PDB file of C-alpha atoms in Angstrom:
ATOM      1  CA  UNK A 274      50.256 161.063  37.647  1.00  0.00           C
ATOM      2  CA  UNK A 275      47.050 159.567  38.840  1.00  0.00           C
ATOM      3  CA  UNK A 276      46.301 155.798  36.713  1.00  0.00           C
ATOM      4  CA  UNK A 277      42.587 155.345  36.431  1.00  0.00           C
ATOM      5  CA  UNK A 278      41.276 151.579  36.113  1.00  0.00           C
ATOM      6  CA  UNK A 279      37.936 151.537  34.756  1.00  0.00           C
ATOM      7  CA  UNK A 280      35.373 149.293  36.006  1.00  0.00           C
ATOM      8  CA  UNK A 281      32.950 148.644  32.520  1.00  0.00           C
ATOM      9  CA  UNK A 282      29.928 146.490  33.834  1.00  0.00           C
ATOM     10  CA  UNK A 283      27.522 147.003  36.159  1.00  0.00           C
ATOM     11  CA  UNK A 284      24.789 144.236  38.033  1.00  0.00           C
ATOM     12  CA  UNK A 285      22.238 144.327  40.862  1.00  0.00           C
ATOM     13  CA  UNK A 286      21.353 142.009  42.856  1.00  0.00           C
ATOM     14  CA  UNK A 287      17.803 143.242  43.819  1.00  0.00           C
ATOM     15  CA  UNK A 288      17.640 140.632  46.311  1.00  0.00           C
ATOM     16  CA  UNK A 289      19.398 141.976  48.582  1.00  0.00           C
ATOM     17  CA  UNK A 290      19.798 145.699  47.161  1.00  0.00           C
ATOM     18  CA  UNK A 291      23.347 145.849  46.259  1.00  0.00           C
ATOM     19  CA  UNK A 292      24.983 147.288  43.065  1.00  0.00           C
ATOM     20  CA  UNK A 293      28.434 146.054  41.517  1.00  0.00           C
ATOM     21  CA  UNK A 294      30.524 148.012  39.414  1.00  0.00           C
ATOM     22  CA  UNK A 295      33.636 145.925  38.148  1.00  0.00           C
ATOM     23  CA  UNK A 296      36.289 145.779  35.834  1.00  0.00           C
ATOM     24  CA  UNK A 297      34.774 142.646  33.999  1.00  0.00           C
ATOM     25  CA  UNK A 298      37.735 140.896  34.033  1.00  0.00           C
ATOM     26  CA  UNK A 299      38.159 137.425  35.539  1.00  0.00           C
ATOM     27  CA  UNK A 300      40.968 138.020  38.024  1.00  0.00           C
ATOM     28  CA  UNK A 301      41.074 138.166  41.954  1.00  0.00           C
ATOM     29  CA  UNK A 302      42.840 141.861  41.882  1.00  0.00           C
ATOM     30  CA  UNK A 303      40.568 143.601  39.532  1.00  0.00           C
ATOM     31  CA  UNK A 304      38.491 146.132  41.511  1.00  0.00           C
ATOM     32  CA  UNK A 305      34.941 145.940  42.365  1.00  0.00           C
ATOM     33  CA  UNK A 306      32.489 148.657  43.924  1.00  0.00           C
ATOM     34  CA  UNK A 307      29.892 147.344  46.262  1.00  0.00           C
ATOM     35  CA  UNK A 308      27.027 149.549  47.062  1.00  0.00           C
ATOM     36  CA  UNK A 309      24.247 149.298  49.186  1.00  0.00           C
ATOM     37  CA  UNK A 310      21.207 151.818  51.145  1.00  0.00           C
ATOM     38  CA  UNK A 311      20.944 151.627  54.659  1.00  0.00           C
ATOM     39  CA  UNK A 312      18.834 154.126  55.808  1.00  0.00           C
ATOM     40  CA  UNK A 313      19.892 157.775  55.470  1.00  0.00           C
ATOM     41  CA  UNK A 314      23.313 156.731  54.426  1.00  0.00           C
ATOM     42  CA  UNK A 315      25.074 154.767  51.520  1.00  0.00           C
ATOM     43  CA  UNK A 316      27.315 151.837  52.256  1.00  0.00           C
ATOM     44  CA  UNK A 317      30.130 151.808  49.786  1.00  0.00           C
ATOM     45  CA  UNK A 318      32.906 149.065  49.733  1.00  0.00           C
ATOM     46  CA  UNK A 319      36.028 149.551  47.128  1.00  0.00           C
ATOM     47  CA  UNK A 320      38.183 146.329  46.714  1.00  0.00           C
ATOM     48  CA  UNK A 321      40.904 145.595  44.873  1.00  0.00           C
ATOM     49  CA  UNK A 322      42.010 142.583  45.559  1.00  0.00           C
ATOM     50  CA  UNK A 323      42.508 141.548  48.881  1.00  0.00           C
ATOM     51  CA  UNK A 324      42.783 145.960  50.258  1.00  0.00           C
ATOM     52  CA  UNK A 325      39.023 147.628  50.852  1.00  0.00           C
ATOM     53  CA  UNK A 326      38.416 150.711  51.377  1.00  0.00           C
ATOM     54  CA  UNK A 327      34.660 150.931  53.012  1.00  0.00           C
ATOM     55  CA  UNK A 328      33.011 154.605  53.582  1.00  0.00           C
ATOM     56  CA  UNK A 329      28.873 155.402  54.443  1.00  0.00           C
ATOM     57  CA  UNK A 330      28.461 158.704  53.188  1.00  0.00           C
ATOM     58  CA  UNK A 331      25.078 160.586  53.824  1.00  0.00           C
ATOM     59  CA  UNK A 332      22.900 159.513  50.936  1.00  0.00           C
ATOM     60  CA  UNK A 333      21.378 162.637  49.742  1.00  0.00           C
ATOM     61  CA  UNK A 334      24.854 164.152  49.998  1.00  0.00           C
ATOM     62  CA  UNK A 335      25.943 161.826  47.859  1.00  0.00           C
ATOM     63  CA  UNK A 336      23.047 162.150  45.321  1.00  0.00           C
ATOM     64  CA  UNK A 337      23.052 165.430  45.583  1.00  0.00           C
ATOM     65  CA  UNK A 338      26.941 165.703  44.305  1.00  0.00           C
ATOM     66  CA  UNK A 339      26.361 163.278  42.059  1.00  0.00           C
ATOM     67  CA  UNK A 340      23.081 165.217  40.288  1.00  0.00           C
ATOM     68  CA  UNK A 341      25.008 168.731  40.553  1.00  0.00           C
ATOM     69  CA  UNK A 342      28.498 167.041  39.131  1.00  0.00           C
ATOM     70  CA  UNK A 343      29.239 168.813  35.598  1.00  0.00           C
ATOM     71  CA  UNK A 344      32.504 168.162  33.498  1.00  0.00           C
ATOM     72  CA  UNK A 345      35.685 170.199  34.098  1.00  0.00           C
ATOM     73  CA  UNK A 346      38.340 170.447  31.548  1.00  0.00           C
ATOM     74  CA  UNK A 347      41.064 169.832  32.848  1.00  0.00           C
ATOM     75  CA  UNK A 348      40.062 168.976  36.592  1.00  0.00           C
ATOM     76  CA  UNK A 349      39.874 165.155  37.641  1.00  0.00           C
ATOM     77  CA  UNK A 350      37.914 165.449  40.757  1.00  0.00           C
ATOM     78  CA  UNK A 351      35.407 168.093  41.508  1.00  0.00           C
ATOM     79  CA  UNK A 352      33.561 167.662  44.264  1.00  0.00           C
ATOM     80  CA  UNK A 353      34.036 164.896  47.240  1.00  0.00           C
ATOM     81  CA  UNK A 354      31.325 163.189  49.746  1.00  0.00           C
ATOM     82  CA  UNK A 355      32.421 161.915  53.274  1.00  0.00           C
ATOM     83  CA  UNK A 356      34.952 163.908  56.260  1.00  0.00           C
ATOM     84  CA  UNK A 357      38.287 165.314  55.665  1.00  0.00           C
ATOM     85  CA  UNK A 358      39.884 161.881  56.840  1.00  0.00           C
ATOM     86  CA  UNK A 359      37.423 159.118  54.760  1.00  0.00           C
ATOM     87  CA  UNK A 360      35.809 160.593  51.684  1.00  0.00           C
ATOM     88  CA  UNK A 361      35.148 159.807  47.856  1.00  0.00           C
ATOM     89  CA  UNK A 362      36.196 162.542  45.572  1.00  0.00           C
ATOM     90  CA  UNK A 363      33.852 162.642  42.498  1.00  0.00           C
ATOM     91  CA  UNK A 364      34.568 163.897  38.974  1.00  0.00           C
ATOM     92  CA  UNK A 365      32.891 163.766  35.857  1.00  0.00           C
ATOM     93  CA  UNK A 366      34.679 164.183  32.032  1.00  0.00           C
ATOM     94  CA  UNK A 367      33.113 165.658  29.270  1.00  0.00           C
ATOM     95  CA  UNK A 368      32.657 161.759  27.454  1.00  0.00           C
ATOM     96  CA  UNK A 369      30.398 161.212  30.401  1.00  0.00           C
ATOM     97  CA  UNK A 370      33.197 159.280  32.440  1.00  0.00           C
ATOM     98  CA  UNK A 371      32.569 159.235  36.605  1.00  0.00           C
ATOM     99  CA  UNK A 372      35.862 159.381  38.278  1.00  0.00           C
ATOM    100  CA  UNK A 373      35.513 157.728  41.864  1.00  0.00           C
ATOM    101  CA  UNK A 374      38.900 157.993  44.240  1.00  0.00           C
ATOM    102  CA  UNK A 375      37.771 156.700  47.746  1.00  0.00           C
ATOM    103  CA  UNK A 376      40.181 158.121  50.014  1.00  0.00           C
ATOM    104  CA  UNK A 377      41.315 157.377  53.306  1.00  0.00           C
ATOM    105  CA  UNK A 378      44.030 160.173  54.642  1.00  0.00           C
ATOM    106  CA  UNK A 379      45.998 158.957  57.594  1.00  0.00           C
ATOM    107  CA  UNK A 380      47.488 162.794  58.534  1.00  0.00           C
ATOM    108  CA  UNK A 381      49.341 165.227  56.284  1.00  0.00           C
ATOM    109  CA  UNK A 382      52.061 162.941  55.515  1.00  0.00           C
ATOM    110  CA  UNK A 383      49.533 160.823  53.646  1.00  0.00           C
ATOM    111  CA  UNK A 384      46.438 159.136  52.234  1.00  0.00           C
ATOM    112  CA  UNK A 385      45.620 155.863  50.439  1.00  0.00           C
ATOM    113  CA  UNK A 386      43.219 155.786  47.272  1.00  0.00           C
ATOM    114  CA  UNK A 387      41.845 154.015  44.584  1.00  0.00           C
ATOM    115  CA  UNK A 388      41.595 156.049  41.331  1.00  0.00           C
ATOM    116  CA  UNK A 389      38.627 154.530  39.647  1.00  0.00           C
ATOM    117  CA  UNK A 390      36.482 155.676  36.634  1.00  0.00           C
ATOM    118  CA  UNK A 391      33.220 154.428  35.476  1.00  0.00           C
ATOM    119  CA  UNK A 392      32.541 154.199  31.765  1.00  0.00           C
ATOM    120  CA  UNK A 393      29.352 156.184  30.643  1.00  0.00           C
ATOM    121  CA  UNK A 394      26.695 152.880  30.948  1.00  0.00           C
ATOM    122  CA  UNK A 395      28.228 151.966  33.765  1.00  0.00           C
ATOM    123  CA  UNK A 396      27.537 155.301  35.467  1.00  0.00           C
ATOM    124  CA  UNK A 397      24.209 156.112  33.950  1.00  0.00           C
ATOM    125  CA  UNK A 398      23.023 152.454  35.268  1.00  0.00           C
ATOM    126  CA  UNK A 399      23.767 153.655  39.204  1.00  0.00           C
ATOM    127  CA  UNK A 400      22.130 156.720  38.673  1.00  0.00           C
ATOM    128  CA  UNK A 401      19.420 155.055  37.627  1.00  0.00           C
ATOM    129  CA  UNK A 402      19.576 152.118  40.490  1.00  0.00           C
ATOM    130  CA  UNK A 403      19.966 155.301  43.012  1.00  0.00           C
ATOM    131  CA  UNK A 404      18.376 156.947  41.207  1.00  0.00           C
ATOM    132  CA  UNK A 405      19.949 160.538  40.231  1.00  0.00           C
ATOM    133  CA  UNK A 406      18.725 163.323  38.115  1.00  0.00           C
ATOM    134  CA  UNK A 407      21.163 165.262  36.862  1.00  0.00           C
ATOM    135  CA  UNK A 408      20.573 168.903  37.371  1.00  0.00           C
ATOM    136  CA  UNK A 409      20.795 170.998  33.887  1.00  0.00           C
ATOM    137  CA  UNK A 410      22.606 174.214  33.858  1.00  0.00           C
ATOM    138  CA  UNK A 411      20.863 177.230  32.269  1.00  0.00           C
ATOM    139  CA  UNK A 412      22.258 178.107  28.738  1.00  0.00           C
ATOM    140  CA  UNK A 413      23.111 181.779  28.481  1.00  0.00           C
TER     141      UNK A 413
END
């Protein structure tokens, strides 16, 4: 079973046009997300303590997910971003919870991944820094 650690504060350094999303604890293992535009893609760096896990998805693929994602019962991951070998699956629970597991897979013996979730201000702050719109579905 997959353990989630949820990262519960978010900051931006405008200065240099980075977002953090952390754990807010005061330890050297707790995991932080770096973000960061360049260009056409999005520079993402997942830490946890001294192990990184760095990816540059496309940036409108990314936003793209990201506005389309709607919450699955039952499903933890819905969508992903990236290649078949380096990619970040995205999910998102009905309490408005982002699941993030950036992914590296080696072959088909195996992968390494952080299961990460961001709490609901957490996530609505980077769609806002990104920004995002999420897309409504039509009520029948």
């Amino acid at each position: 079973m997959r353990n989630f650690k949820q990262l519960n504060q978010a900051r931006v350094n405008t200065e240099i046009g980075v977002i953090y999303l952390e754990a807010g604890q005061e330890d050297e293992a707790t995991p932080v997300v770096a973000m960061r535009r360049e260009g056409s893609y999005i520079v993402i760096s997942a830490s946890y303590g001294p192990l990184e896990i760095a990816l540059r998805p496309r940036f409108e693929e990314f936003t793209r997910v990201l506005a389309r994602l709607q919450p699955v019962e039952g499903l933890q991951t819905t969508r992903q971003v990236g290649t078949g070998q380096a990619f970040l699956a995205l999910g998102l629970q009905p309490n408005g919870v982002l699941l993030m597991r950036p992914t590296l897979v080696a072959d088909a013996t195996g992968h390494m991944a952080f299961n990460l979730s961001l709490s609901d201000s957490v996530r609505k702050t980077l769609y806002d820094w990104l920004p995002v719109q999420p897309e409504q579905t039509a009520e029948a």
